[in-house]
Amino acid sequence: MTRASLDKQPHEVASMFDRVAANYDLTNDVLSLGQDRVWRKEVAKAVGARPGQKVLDLAAGTATSSLPFAATGAYVVPCDFSLGMLQEGKKKHAWLPLTAGDATKLPFKDGVFDTVTISFGLRNVQDTDAALRELYRVTKPGGQVVICEFSQPTWAPFRTVYTEYLMRALPPVARAVSSNPDAYVYLAESIREWPDQPALAALLQKAGWSKVAWRNLSGGIVALHRGTKD
């Protein structure tokens, strides 16, 4: 199995990410034309971590996404179900409490975190509803969720161009820079199949989150969703 199928069997997805772990951060930088750095800065602003807060960074991969939260003095737990990603992260950030965990069955008690956040990982989870309920469960009352995920560009002509890039340009670029280019074919397909902004907002509300809102980044290529636990 070189790439996961869109039914998202957890062992397939984890194995796929294990194989791309070594060059994952570099590949993302190239494929997004550097935009991934901008998106992560926006996530850090939305999370607004402060000293003493507890932040769960789910689908943290190599824990690069966790560093801005840690820099504020917050206690951040990078969590991922790919052991390959976590091992790469441990080489670079041994001081962080990297934790293996499945988004649908998180290894944390109820009401632990002030903020739970997941960037570019929710669409790879087998059961989105279960993951959103689990994020809700481990969040303190009054806490928040911040989700950064690929979405649907809002301008129709650009949406067409973007879809063409995903399915035609992305695979050959991935072959040049990635240790497992077939994985990026799956990732392109998963982006195309993912719910749009209002649909994801509805799933958040269904899971119990209130004050759900979103804003578009890069013309809707990415959307930043937020919600609160009452």
PDB file of C-alpha atoms in Angstrom:
ATOM      1  CA  MET A   1       0.000   0.000   0.000  1.00  0.00           C
ATOM      2  CA  THR A   2       1.763   3.171  -1.189  1.00  0.00           C
ATOM      3  CA  ARG A   3      -1.112   5.555  -0.563  1.00  0.00           C
ATOM      4  CA  ALA A   4      -4.224   5.523   1.558  1.00  0.00           C
ATOM      5  CA  SER A   5      -7.654   5.020   0.053  1.00  0.00           C
ATOM      6  CA  LEU A   6     -10.418   7.547   0.568  1.00  0.00           C
ATOM      7  CA  ASP A   7     -12.256   5.258   2.990  1.00  0.00           C
ATOM      8  CA  LYS A   8      -9.396   6.279   5.323  1.00  0.00           C
ATOM      9  CA  GLN A   9      -8.548   3.050   7.088  1.00  0.00           C
ATOM     10  CA  PRO A  10      -6.437   4.289  10.029  1.00  0.00           C
ATOM     11  CA  HIS A  11      -3.568   1.814   9.539  1.00  0.00           C
ATOM     12  CA  GLU A  12      -3.276   2.789   5.867  1.00  0.00           C
ATOM     13  CA  VAL A  13      -3.188   6.517   6.586  1.00  0.00           C
ATOM     14  CA  ALA A  14      -0.714   6.112   9.460  1.00  0.00           C
ATOM     15  CA  SER A  15       1.552   3.949   7.328  1.00  0.00           C
ATOM     16  CA  MET A  16       1.415   6.466   4.482  1.00  0.00           C
ATOM     17  CA  PHE A  17       2.448   9.306   6.782  1.00  0.00           C
ATOM     18  CA  ASP A  18       5.211   7.161   8.287  1.00  0.00           C
ATOM     19  CA  ARG A  19       6.735   6.920   4.816  1.00  0.00           C
ATOM     20  CA  VAL A  20       6.627  10.659   4.074  1.00  0.00           C
ATOM     21  CA  ALA A  21       7.785  11.779   7.535  1.00  0.00           C
ATOM     22  CA  ALA A  22      11.435  12.421   6.643  1.00  0.00           C
ATOM     23  CA  ASN A  23      10.737  15.204   4.123  1.00  0.00           C
ATOM     24  CA  TYR A  24       7.218  16.161   5.152  1.00  0.00           C
ATOM     25  CA  ASP A  25       7.857  19.757   6.270  1.00  0.00           C
ATOM     26  CA  LEU A  26       9.990  20.573   3.218  1.00  0.00           C
ATOM     27  CA  THR A  27       7.481  19.022   0.812  1.00  0.00           C
ATOM     28  CA  ASN A  28       4.591  21.001   2.306  1.00  0.00           C
ATOM     29  CA  ASP A  29       6.580  24.204   1.962  1.00  0.00           C
ATOM     30  CA  VAL A  30       7.253  23.534  -1.732  1.00  0.00           C
ATOM     31  CA  LEU A  31       3.754  22.333  -2.646  1.00  0.00           C
ATOM     32  CA  SER A  32       2.015  25.245  -0.920  1.00  0.00           C
ATOM     33  CA  LEU A  33       4.464  27.780  -2.417  1.00  0.00           C
ATOM     34  CA  GLY A  34       5.370  28.801   1.136  1.00  0.00           C
ATOM     35  CA  GLN A  35       1.772  29.557   2.105  1.00  0.00           C
ATOM     36  CA  ASP A  36       1.765  26.894   4.834  1.00  0.00           C
ATOM     37  CA  ARG A  37       3.908  29.211   6.986  1.00  0.00           C
ATOM     38  CA  VAL A  38       1.334  32.002   6.606  1.00  0.00           C
ATOM     39  CA  TRP A  39      -1.512  29.629   7.488  1.00  0.00           C
ATOM     40  CA  ARG A  40       0.237  28.390  10.615  1.00  0.00           C
ATOM     41  CA  LYS A  41       0.816  31.963  11.792  1.00  0.00           C
ATOM     42  CA  GLU A  42      -2.911  32.569  11.475  1.00  0.00           C
ATOM     43  CA  VAL A  43      -3.596  29.432  13.518  1.00  0.00           C
ATOM     44  CA  ALA A  44      -1.261  30.672  16.254  1.00  0.00           C
ATOM     45  CA  LYS A  45      -3.111  34.010  16.344  1.00  0.00           C
ATOM     46  CA  ALA A  46      -6.495  32.280  16.525  1.00  0.00           C
ATOM     47  CA  VAL A  47      -5.371  29.962  19.334  1.00  0.00           C
ATOM     48  CA  GLY A  48      -3.956  32.913  21.273  1.00  0.00           C
ATOM     49  CA  ALA A  49      -2.067  30.648  23.675  1.00  0.00           C
ATOM     50  CA  ARG A  50      -0.950  32.158  26.982  1.00  0.00           C
ATOM     51  CA  PRO A  51       1.408  31.058  29.763  1.00  0.00           C
ATOM     52  CA  GLY A  52      -0.059  28.283  31.871  1.00  0.00           C
ATOM     53  CA  GLN A  53      -2.697  27.232  29.351  1.00  0.00           C
ATOM     54  CA  LYS A  54      -2.908  23.648  28.110  1.00  0.00           C
ATOM     55  CA  VAL A  55      -3.066  23.234  24.329  1.00  0.00           C
ATOM     56  CA  LEU A  56      -3.656  19.983  22.440  1.00  0.00           C
ATOM     57  CA  ASP A  57      -2.123  20.078  18.961  1.00  0.00           C
ATOM     58  CA  LEU A  58      -3.726  17.129  17.202  1.00  0.00           C
ATOM     59  CA  ALA A  59      -2.298  15.706  13.965  1.00  0.00           C
ATOM     60  CA  ALA A  60       0.867  17.548  14.953  1.00  0.00           C
ATOM     61  CA  GLY A  61       3.093  15.429  12.733  1.00  0.00           C
ATOM     62  CA  THR A  62       6.714  16.329  13.458  1.00  0.00           C
ATOM     63  CA  ALA A  63       5.524  18.945  16.017  1.00  0.00           C
ATOM     64  CA  THR A  64       6.574  21.930  13.890  1.00  0.00           C
ATOM     65  CA  SER A  65       3.040  23.271  14.320  1.00  0.00           C
ATOM     66  CA  SER A  66       3.380  23.080  18.133  1.00  0.00           C
ATOM     67  CA  LEU A  67       6.363  25.410  18.426  1.00  0.00           C
ATOM     68  CA  PRO A  68       4.436  28.741  18.274  1.00  0.00           C
ATOM     69  CA  PHE A  69       2.199  27.589  21.138  1.00  0.00           C
ATOM     70  CA  ALA A  70       5.151  26.469  23.245  1.00  0.00           C
ATOM     71  CA  ALA A  71       6.891  29.797  22.604  1.00  0.00           C
ATOM     72  CA  THR A  72       4.084  31.622  24.441  1.00  0.00           C
ATOM     73  CA  GLY A  73       4.694  29.652  27.629  1.00  0.00           C
ATOM     74  CA  ALA A  74       1.664  27.405  27.174  1.00  0.00           C
ATOM     75  CA  TYR A  75       1.930  23.685  27.863  1.00  0.00           C
ATOM     76  CA  VAL A  76       1.409  22.082  24.463  1.00  0.00           C
ATOM     77  CA  VAL A  77       0.889  18.381  23.780  1.00  0.00           C
ATOM     78  CA  PRO A  78       1.687  17.402  20.170  1.00  0.00           C
ATOM     79  CA  CYS A  79      -0.392  14.318  19.323  1.00  0.00           C
ATOM     80  CA  ASP A  80      -0.386  12.197  16.164  1.00  0.00           C
ATOM     81  CA  PHE A  81      -1.182   8.622  15.171  1.00  0.00           C
ATOM     82  CA  SER A  82       1.825   8.276  12.836  1.00  0.00           C
ATOM     83  CA  LEU A  83       4.759   6.894  14.830  1.00  0.00           C
ATOM     84  CA  GLY A  84       7.062   7.813  11.948  1.00  0.00           C
ATOM     85  CA  MET A  85       6.057  11.463  12.236  1.00  0.00           C
ATOM     86  CA  LEU A  86       6.483  11.432  16.012  1.00  0.00           C
ATOM     87  CA  GLN A  87       9.935   9.849  15.717  1.00  0.00           C
ATOM     88  CA  GLU A  88      11.016  12.598  13.308  1.00  0.00           C
ATOM     89  CA  GLY A  89       9.585  15.175  15.698  1.00  0.00           C
ATOM     90  CA  LYS A  90      11.457  13.657  18.637  1.00  0.00           C
ATOM     91  CA  LYS A  91      14.751  14.083  16.776  1.00  0.00           C
ATOM     92  CA  LYS A  92      14.104  17.810  16.357  1.00  0.00           C
ATOM     93  CA  HIS A  93      12.067  18.690  19.460  1.00  0.00           C
ATOM     94  CA  ALA A  94      12.939  16.128  22.131  1.00  0.00           C
ATOM     95  CA  TRP A  95      11.745  18.449  24.909  1.00  0.00           C
ATOM     96  CA  LEU A  96       8.127  18.390  23.744  1.00  0.00           C
ATOM     97  CA  PRO A  97       5.734  15.727  25.160  1.00  0.00           C
ATOM     98  CA  LEU A  98       4.980  14.072  21.810  1.00  0.00           C
ATOM     99  CA  THR A  99       2.110  11.627  22.256  1.00  0.00           C
ATOM    100  CA  ALA A 100       0.732   8.840  20.073  1.00  0.00           C
ATOM    101  CA  GLY A 101      -3.041   9.001  19.789  1.00  0.00           C
ATOM    102  CA  ASP A 102      -6.055   8.383  17.558  1.00  0.00           C
ATOM    103  CA  ALA A 103      -8.325  11.399  17.049  1.00  0.00           C
ATOM    104  CA  THR A 104     -11.417   9.233  17.526  1.00  0.00           C
ATOM    105  CA  LYS A 105     -10.177   7.770  20.858  1.00  0.00           C
ATOM    106  CA  LEU A 106      -7.920  10.345  22.483  1.00  0.00           C
ATOM    107  CA  PRO A 107      -5.764   9.193  25.431  1.00  0.00           C
ATOM    108  CA  PHE A 108      -6.755  12.140  27.671  1.00  0.00           C
ATOM    109  CA  LYS A 109      -9.271  12.710  30.459  1.00  0.00           C
ATOM    110  CA  ASP A 110     -12.379  14.870  30.084  1.00  0.00           C
ATOM    111  CA  GLY A 111     -11.992  18.645  30.243  1.00  0.00           C
ATOM    112  CA  VAL A 112      -8.186  18.857  30.226  1.00  0.00           C
ATOM    113  CA  PHE A 113      -7.329  21.458  27.573  1.00  0.00           C
ATOM    114  CA  ASP A 114      -8.012  25.181  27.212  1.00  0.00           C
ATOM    115  CA  THR A 115      -7.651  24.900  23.437  1.00  0.00           C
ATOM    116  CA  VAL A 116      -7.681  21.975  21.051  1.00  0.00           C
ATOM    117  CA  THR A 117      -6.406  22.555  17.541  1.00  0.00           C
ATOM    118  CA  ILE A 118      -5.840  20.491  14.427  1.00  0.00           C
ATOM    119  CA  SER A 119      -4.254  21.731  11.191  1.00  0.00           C
ATOM    120  CA  PHE A 120      -4.520  19.826   7.913  1.00  0.00           C
ATOM    121  CA  GLY A 121      -5.333  16.576   9.672  1.00  0.00           C
ATOM    122  CA  LEU A 122      -9.063  16.374  10.224  1.00  0.00           C
ATOM    123  CA  ARG A 123      -9.809  15.254   6.663  1.00  0.00           C
ATOM    124  CA  ASN A 124      -7.490  12.249   7.180  1.00  0.00           C
ATOM    125  CA  VAL A 125      -9.483  10.945  10.145  1.00  0.00           C
ATOM    126  CA  GLN A 126     -11.769   8.000   9.425  1.00  0.00           C
ATOM    127  CA  ASP A 127     -14.730   9.362  11.429  1.00  0.00           C
ATOM    128  CA  THR A 128     -14.937  13.169  11.420  1.00  0.00           C
ATOM    129  CA  ASP A 129     -17.968  13.270  13.743  1.00  0.00           C
ATOM    130  CA  ALA A 130     -16.249  11.064  16.331  1.00  0.00           C
ATOM    131  CA  ALA A 131     -13.096  13.217  16.204  1.00  0.00           C
ATOM    132  CA  LEU A 132     -15.048  16.449  16.741  1.00  0.00           C
ATOM    133  CA  ARG A 133     -16.854  14.855  19.706  1.00  0.00           C
ATOM    134  CA  GLU A 134     -13.540  13.708  21.180  1.00  0.00           C
ATOM    135  CA  LEU A 135     -12.062  17.190  20.815  1.00  0.00           C
ATOM    136  CA  TYR A 136     -15.143  18.507  22.610  1.00  0.00           C
ATOM    137  CA  ARG A 137     -14.781  15.920  25.393  1.00  0.00           C
ATOM    138  CA  VAL A 138     -11.163  16.770  26.257  1.00  0.00           C
ATOM    139  CA  THR A 139     -11.767  20.551  26.218  1.00  0.00           C
ATOM    140  CA  LYS A 140     -12.533  22.510  29.389  1.00  0.00           C
ATOM    141  CA  PRO A 141     -15.876  24.353  29.621  1.00  0.00           C
ATOM    142  CA  GLY A 142     -15.224  27.771  28.110  1.00  0.00           C
ATOM    143  CA  GLY A 143     -12.398  26.361  26.009  1.00  0.00           C
ATOM    144  CA  GLN A 144     -12.135  26.502  22.242  1.00  0.00           C
ATOM    145  CA  VAL A 145     -11.403  24.486  19.139  1.00  0.00           C
ATOM    146  CA  VAL A 146      -9.410  25.883  16.197  1.00  0.00           C
ATOM    147  CA  ILE A 147      -9.389  23.893  12.960  1.00  0.00           C
ATOM    148  CA  CYS A 148      -7.264  24.813   9.962  1.00  0.00           C
ATOM    149  CA  GLU A 149      -8.096  22.715   6.923  1.00  0.00           C
ATOM    150  CA  PHE A 150      -8.107  22.857   3.153  1.00  0.00           C
ATOM    151  CA  SER A 151     -11.464  24.017   1.852  1.00  0.00           C
ATOM    152  CA  GLN A 152     -13.202  25.359  -1.245  1.00  0.00           C
ATOM    153  CA  PRO A 153     -12.017  28.568  -2.957  1.00  0.00           C
ATOM    154  CA  THR A 154     -14.856  31.080  -2.964  1.00  0.00           C
ATOM    155  CA  TRP A 155     -14.299  32.480  -6.502  1.00  0.00           C
ATOM    156  CA  ALA A 156     -15.556  29.939  -9.056  1.00  0.00           C
ATOM    157  CA  PRO A 157     -12.929  30.567 -11.809  1.00  0.00           C
ATOM    158  CA  PHE A 158     -10.108  30.255  -9.277  1.00  0.00           C
ATOM    159  CA  ARG A 159     -11.728  27.123  -7.826  1.00  0.00           C
ATOM    160  CA  THR A 160     -11.468  25.486 -11.258  1.00  0.00           C
ATOM    161  CA  VAL A 161      -7.791  26.438 -11.630  1.00  0.00           C
ATOM    162  CA  TYR A 162      -7.059  25.233  -8.099  1.00  0.00           C
ATOM    163  CA  THR A 163      -8.681  21.836  -8.715  1.00  0.00           C
ATOM    164  CA  GLU A 164      -6.614  21.446 -11.884  1.00  0.00           C
ATOM    165  CA  TYR A 165      -3.445  22.230  -9.919  1.00  0.00           C
ATOM    166  CA  LEU A 166      -4.292  19.668  -7.273  1.00  0.00           C
ATOM    167  CA  MET A 167      -4.942  16.805  -9.645  1.00  0.00           C
ATOM    168  CA  ARG A 168      -2.433  17.559 -12.435  1.00  0.00           C
ATOM    169  CA  ALA A 169       0.434  19.680 -11.131  1.00  0.00           C
ATOM    170  CA  LEU A 170       0.711  18.443  -7.568  1.00  0.00           C
ATOM    171  CA  PRO A 171       1.645  14.781  -8.301  1.00  0.00           C
ATOM    172  CA  PRO A 172       4.657  15.574 -10.556  1.00  0.00           C
ATOM    173  CA  VAL A 173       5.899  18.228  -8.124  1.00  0.00           C
ATOM    174  CA  ALA A 174       5.520  15.721  -5.287  1.00  0.00           C
ATOM    175  CA  ARG A 175       7.545  13.170  -7.267  1.00  0.00           C
ATOM    176  CA  ALA A 176      10.418  15.648  -7.382  1.00  0.00           C
ATOM    177  CA  VAL A 177      10.513  16.460  -3.670  1.00  0.00           C
ATOM    178  CA  SER A 178       8.719  13.723  -1.703  1.00  0.00           C
ATOM    179  CA  SER A 179       9.910  10.343  -0.440  1.00  0.00           C
ATOM    180  CA  ASN A 180       6.459   8.902  -1.296  1.00  0.00           C
ATOM    181  CA  PRO A 181       4.794  10.927  -4.078  1.00  0.00           C
ATOM    182  CA  ASP A 182       1.775   8.607  -4.302  1.00  0.00           C
ATOM    183  CA  ALA A 183       0.794   9.801  -0.837  1.00  0.00           C
ATOM    184  CA  TYR A 184       0.290  13.279  -2.257  1.00  0.00           C
ATOM    185  CA  VAL A 185      -2.097  11.938  -4.883  1.00  0.00           C
ATOM    186  CA  TYR A 186      -4.227  10.689  -1.983  1.00  0.00           C
ATOM    187  CA  LEU A 187      -3.888  14.061  -0.237  1.00  0.00           C
ATOM    188  CA  ALA A 188      -5.030  15.905  -3.370  1.00  0.00           C
ATOM    189  CA  GLU A 189      -8.033  13.582  -3.696  1.00  0.00           C
ATOM    190  CA  SER A 190      -8.904  13.993  -0.023  1.00  0.00           C
ATOM    191  CA  ILE A 191      -8.877  17.796  -0.396  1.00  0.00           C
ATOM    192  CA  ARG A 192     -11.221  17.587  -3.379  1.00  0.00           C
ATOM    193  CA  GLU A 193     -13.652  15.347  -1.462  1.00  0.00           C
ATOM    194  CA  TRP A 194     -13.631  17.374   1.777  1.00  0.00           C
ATOM    195  CA  PRO A 195     -16.760  19.320   2.926  1.00  0.00           C
ATOM    196  CA  ASP A 196     -16.865  23.038   2.182  1.00  0.00           C
ATOM    197  CA  GLN A 197     -16.866  25.765   4.839  1.00  0.00           C
ATOM    198  CA  PRO A 198     -20.590  25.737   5.810  1.00  0.00           C
ATOM    199  CA  ALA A 199     -20.676  21.924   5.844  1.00  0.00           C
ATOM    200  CA  LEU A 200     -17.751  21.688   8.271  1.00  0.00           C
ATOM    201  CA  ALA A 201     -19.343  24.378  10.459  1.00  0.00           C
ATOM    202  CA  ALA A 202     -22.502  22.250  10.600  1.00  0.00           C
ATOM    203  CA  LEU A 203     -20.475  19.209  11.697  1.00  0.00           C
ATOM    204  CA  LEU A 204     -18.920  21.257  14.514  1.00  0.00           C
ATOM    205  CA  GLN A 205     -22.343  22.347  15.722  1.00  0.00           C
ATOM    206  CA  LYS A 206     -23.607  18.771  15.542  1.00  0.00           C
ATOM    207  CA  ALA A 207     -20.704  17.699  17.816  1.00  0.00           C
ATOM    208  CA  GLY A 208     -21.790  20.251  20.459  1.00  0.00           C
ATOM    209  CA  TRP A 209     -19.605  23.250  19.703  1.00  0.00           C
ATOM    210  CA  SER A 210     -21.216  26.684  19.954  1.00  0.00           C
ATOM    211  CA  LYS A 211     -20.354  30.117  18.501  1.00  0.00           C
ATOM    212  CA  VAL A 212     -19.059  28.334  15.412  1.00  0.00           C
ATOM    213  CA  ALA A 213     -17.545  30.625  12.797  1.00  0.00           C
ATOM    214  CA  TRP A 214     -14.952  30.511  10.064  1.00  0.00           C
ATOM    215  CA  ARG A 215     -12.836  32.769   7.937  1.00  0.00           C
ATOM    216  CA  ASN A 216     -11.129  32.061   4.641  1.00  0.00           C
ATOM    217  CA  LEU A 217      -7.395  32.216   4.035  1.00  0.00           C
ATOM    218  CA  SER A 218      -5.823  32.464   0.576  1.00  0.00           C
ATOM    219  CA  GLY A 219      -9.200  32.933  -1.088  1.00  0.00           C
ATOM    220  CA  GLY A 220     -10.714  29.877   0.552  1.00  0.00           C
ATOM    221  CA  ILE A 221      -7.954  27.404  -0.290  1.00  0.00           C
ATOM    222  CA  VAL A 222      -7.818  27.072   3.479  1.00  0.00           C
ATOM    223  CA  ALA A 223     -10.468  27.881   6.090  1.00  0.00           C
ATOM    224  CA  LEU A 224      -9.994  28.536   9.783  1.00  0.00           C
ATOM    225  CA  HIS A 225     -12.959  27.264  11.830  1.00  0.00           C
ATOM    226  CA  ARG A 226     -13.497  28.072  15.508  1.00  0.00           C
ATOM    227  CA  GLY A 227     -15.947  26.939  18.159  1.00  0.00           C
ATOM    228  CA  THR A 228     -16.481  27.213  21.918  1.00  0.00           C
ATOM    229  CA  LYS A 229     -17.449  24.644  24.542  1.00  0.00           C
ATOM    230  CA  ASP A 230     -20.176  26.063  26.790  1.00  0.00           C
TER     231      ASP A 230
END
